Every structure is written in C-alpha cells, then in structure tokens.
Amino acid sequence: MHKTLIDITNAATILKLLGDKTRLTMVKILDSHDCCVCEFVEIFKTSQPAISQHLRKLKDLGIVKETRRGQWIIYSLNKESEYYPLVQNILQHLPSQDFKLQELEKQGLRISCE
Amino acid sequence: MHKTLIDITNAATILKLLGDKTRLTMVKILDSHDCCVCEFVEIFKTSQPAISQHLRKLKDLGIVKETRRGQWIIYSLNKESEYYPLVQNILQHLPSQDFKLQELEKQGLRISCE
DNA sequence: TTATTATATAAGTGAATCGTTATATAAATT
DNA sequence: AATTTATATAACGATTCACTTATATAATAA
C-alpha cells in the first residue's frame, strides 16, 4: 500500500492540530461535504471568530482550502496536500458526522449558504 | 478493511496525545522495540521525570503498557487497545526512528537495560 | 541495613492554546 | 452611497501543557 512518509516533526504538528474535537469534527464533515463558515458556527454553537481561527490553522497547514462564492467562503479538504493520505487514514476510524449537517437542514439553516 | 470506529471525542484525545514530537517518536520506536525509561532519557536528552510523565499519559490512555523487569520498567505498545488500529495506521506514515536506538547502541547505552 | 540505581510523583513556572469581545474587510443589498 | 451580511484579525484572559527541581518509592548491590 502506498504511504507517503511524513517527517515526524510535521506529523506531530498535524496530529496536534487534529487533536481538537472541533477541528477534528470539521475535517470529518468536510470529508463528505464542503461547508461555509456560517454553517460551522451553527453546528458548533460557538462564536464566528472561534470558527474562523480553527479554519485558519487548518488552512495554514494546507489541510483545507477555501473558495469564495459571493459573500460566502466555502471550505473544503485539500486533496493535494501531502498530508491528505494521513488525514484520510485517520478519518476512516471516525463515525460520520453528517447528522450534524442534517440537523442544520431540519432547521433550514443549511440553505443559507447555497 | 476492518476499522474500529472511535468516538470523536476519544479520537481527538488520542490525536492530541500523539501530537507531541517526543510522544509520537516514543510510540514509533515502541512499534519496533520495547524500551525502558532510561533508554528514552538518553534518546531524547531530556530529564527522567519528563520522560516518565510522557509515558504516564500514554499509559493512562492504554496506548502503552509496562512490565517490570528487576529494577527496570519495560514499556511496550498495548496491542489490545481499542486505539491500536488507529495508532498503527498513523505510524505507517512515519519514517522509522530505529536510528535513534542504533545511536544508543554505538554508545553502549542500550545494553544497560538488558 | 545502608547505598545505589531506576522510576514515579508533586509542585512550580513559562509558554502555548482556545475562547471571548472589539474591530476590520469585503461583497451584496437597498 | 449607506446598510447589511459574511468572514477575518487583533487583543486579552483563562486554562492547559511540558518542562524543571525536589522528593518519594522500589528493587538491587555492597
């Protein structure tokens, strides 16, 4: 099986970053659906700056990328990242978090960014 | 492929624990060789309490286990851990750290615990 | 039994981390 | 042009974390 070896210092940095429940859940959600900031704000019931700061860290390491769509900024997993294989491997061990998006849809909050 | 799903809160805890260069390197080394505390002290060139504290955290989560052998306590990976498959998966992405043990042997320091 | 060696624990300190509030920027709407 | 909506950044406080020094425990050797 192909495995890109990752320098242990960089690997520790990535794992530390993913070692936060909010960020780990974000990444798991992004694994199946792109999302904008406002959706995460609803999902995690925390402040918008807190969400932006988490996304910034993920973006700084190249784990996620952003695309502007009008006034919204859509985040997605960066599949070109050298860390993507590791991230994918980790995510396989986690249960789907899609129910969080489904709750949003029930409340009609997901549509806001589409 | 069998994957044991890990609750996302526990997964974040595990990843945070592995998100430290010293602990991650320890676990990678333990993946191929059992080690005692004094070896880690030499390898990481840090204090004995610092090493003991790292091992304590890994032990508390069940990632490593210990066996006393005379005055030494030998640490090894706990392959029965529910987190072992995840840990294994992560370690596959890391380059071998055996060279650190080999350096010890050159200095005749590894033999001390055998 | 005393000293030595290996390891663990406790307490304290400085740095890193995460959330908050306040403010800035940028696009869309009026 | 002014307002609103979405997002980012800055500054600060509380908590967490990893290390240090000092001390405790436990096995071995003298």
mmCIF file of C-alpha atoms in Angstrom, chain A residues 2 4 17 24 27 49-50 55 57 61 72 102 108:
data_model
loop_
_atom_site.group_PDB
_atom_site.id
_atom_site.type_symbol
_atom_site.label_atom_id
_atom_site.label_comp_id
_atom_site.label_asym_id
_atom_site.label_seq_id
_atom_site.Cartn_x
_atom_site.Cartn_y
_atom_site.Cartn_z
ATOM 1 C CA HIS A 2 1.352 3.424 -0.922
ATOM 2 C CA THR A 4 3.829 8.912 1.832
ATOM 3 C CA LEU A 17 -3.986 20.200 15.043
ATOM 4 C CA LEU A 24 -11.404 17.039 14.008
ATOM 5 C CA VAL A 27 -12.382 17.887 8.955
ATOM 6 C CA PRO A 49 -14.227 34.205 15.340
ATOM 7 C CA ALA A 50 -13.571 30.901 17.080
ATOM 8 C CA LEU A 55 -10.175 27.123 9.926
ATOM 9 C CA LYS A 57 -4.999 26.854 11.426
ATOM 10 C CA LEU A 61 -1.069 23.673 7.239
ATOM 11 C CA TRP A 72 -19.514 33.229 1.412
ATOM 12 C CA GLN A 102 -28.802 17.044 8.723
ATOM 13 C CA GLY A 108 -33.480 25.366 7.393
#
